[in-house]
Amino acid sequence: MSDTPPHGPLHAVLDRPNSYIGRSVPRPNVRRLLQGRGNYVDDIRLPRMVHVAFVRSPYAHARIDGIDTAAALNSPGVVAVVTGAELAEYCTPWVGVLSHLAGLKSQPQHAIAIQKASWQGEAVAAVVAETRAQAEDGVDAVQVQWTELPIVADMETALDDQTPVIHPDLGDNLAWQRSFEAGDVDAAFAAGTVVDEEFSFGRHTGVTVEPRAILSSYEPAEGRLTVHHSCQAPHMMQNIFATHLGLEEHDVRVICGDVGGSYGIKVHAYADEMATAALSVMLRRPVKFIADRLESFLTDIHARDHRVRARMAISESGKILGIEIDDLTGIGPYSVYPRTSGIEANQIVNLTGAQYTCGNYRAKTTVVFQNKVPMCQYRAVGHPIATAVTEGLVDAAAAAIGMDPIEVRRRNLIPDDAYPCTAATGLSFEGLSHHRALARLVELMDYDSLRAEQERLRGDGIYRGIGIATFIELTNPSAMFYGVGGARISAQDGCTLRLDAKGNVICTTGVTEQGQGAEAVMAQVTATAVGVTIDKVRVITGDTDVVPYGGGTWASRAAGIGGEAAVQAGKALRENILKVAGIILQAEPETLDIREGRVVDGADGNDRIGLDEVGRIAYYRADTLPKDFQSELVATRHYVPKLFPFAFTNGVQASWLEVDIETGFVTLLKHWAVEDCGTVINPQLVDEQIRGGVVQGIGGALFEHCLYDDHGQLLNGSMMDYLTPMAAEMPDIEVAHVETPTADSELGAKGAGEAGTAGAPAAVLNAINDALMPLDVRLNIHPATPERILAALGTVG
């Protein structure tokens, strides 16, 4: 007869099939150690960290005929020199496509190029050394034999028959194409006055304060990879590292601390960062890579390189009858992984004209490969282009029929009482406030007085202009953005809250801190939901071993999605705390409340007990609680939007500026922004997010441009030559709000991080054209540099 007692209901887990309870098994990490690649059991000493620098192609397109590494290997401090073929044994290639972008194609991309380089700056070998300086010296010692190949630099000719194909396996240089049509477009253009414009947008990049950085450490004894990474989406990168390095996802830990700016630049899988992680697995030691500023210009993704031919039909009464656009963009030699390089173009098709009631819309976008730095998502993906095209057409149409541009917008914006509604492109809008926002803007800027001042100054030969730009912004994206296309990019976010024994609340969240104030917002929301003072909340972000699974920070989602998860976790923790407090106080939990970190009577606010005492009893004196009660002073909740696939916001901006027709210089005098981002959680953070976005948008409108020659060589890849907006050149930016909370969440928050960037370029270019209207000059090229303004005026060749 067995001495083992029969298992009762509480022990049913012991009787499950394949139960490990009662069995002797080795530690999982020991088992992985014995099954790992290579013989390293006899040496478990922690190796020193090394640095990697990359041999990069000086050519935009060239075949690699040979790589001589002998001299580099003999250089002081050099540990290893690794080619693409050697590293491919540790890191598999990837292809940046999404299934819902039907027809999108791309060549497989390796961490280090094999056989050929496809843009100036692509890595073709890695030199690993004890210091960064020694690694760079080793790079100089590597000899590469090249054969230059024909270059595709001009996106306008990328599909011509005589243009060489960058990747012969793909058949042509077409990455993706989409056409869309709604309504009767031809009839609309036959019925009204037609304006026809061509818009050009210069490619530019993020220029983050902190460059891309990664420290990857593979621990053979544990079979684990730990990656300290300056990125926006730690869980996404965890999956990517695991997938391509042949590891289990739980054996990869990604730690993303405070990031010094990202703007979408750091939400992609970069080849040199993948190479760094693969090298740490290959060499069994920590490997560090920090891109210098020159590397950043040649390897950080670029964006916004578009040519758009567009036209609009308008009636004499100011009704927009039809819109048509033909967009062309060059994305470099690869579609960037995993978000792809087709999203920006897709956004332009979806967003152009969507704030207006016009139902007749035709759009086409063509995405081509070229031998330049790859392009992908960057702050306000597609929004600045769609807004500039739409609002540029509106101003041109208003001028064509002699109507004030504000009045044309009033007559065509979707009414505030028309929601929910669906745009011509199929976008679903829950609730927007275009008319309230426009009215607030007109009031803020004292529009009629500015028009009067403008007219008076024109008599003195001073050319000032007013530019208006209305827009919508996509925020809080659901799985319809990436997950539906097969990308392992989480649309949901999670938050875990824990009360400690001192009455503090520890908040771990899947969103990340990029300098936008996410930690402050999470602390505010947590403190409010639980009932503690904000100084009692500690927020932990960015560590995949610690925080709940989430999407990170992108697409203006941190407050709207991560914040709502914190609200729900806070409510759950509050309920759990009150259950414990009710037992201690011999009171019904429903009669109690938590205020400023203390449990009080809900009816009269009388103080009963502090949360520190509740925590002390629950953690250290559980013997004083009923035997059938278990305290749970931790709660986890996840949230993903369900009612609508996106939480659209709206806004309107205005620019007041002066153009010197003798020099072409533009002086920015004032900028206004009215934004509806739903519930405003932290007014100062929101306002500064909008101001920062406006500055970034002004950069694209007036200064920033990655200039290339016909050989695919970047001409201004340094801070000496690439212009960014400076404080002295910026105007005063006045921000105001209207609030239309989303009903998809209890918090009601939408995103605000990209609104400033979405509207500013259009407002500035419209103001320039308004200033030059008496001279019969119109400019639709970004950036509007002094040289280009003078050329439009006909004063330069």
PDB file of C-alpha atoms in Angstrom, residues 38 508 615 636 684:
ATOM      1  CA  GLY A  38      30.401  24.509 -30.019  1.00  0.00           C
ATOM      2  CA  THR A 508       5.800  47.913 -15.114  1.00  0.00           C
ATOM      3  CA  GLY A 615       1.102  45.952   2.721  1.00  0.00           C
ATOM      4  CA  THR A 636      -1.961  42.882 -14.585  1.00  0.00           C
ATOM      5  CA  GLN A 684       2.542  70.503 -20.599  1.00  0.00           C
TER       6      GLN A 684
END
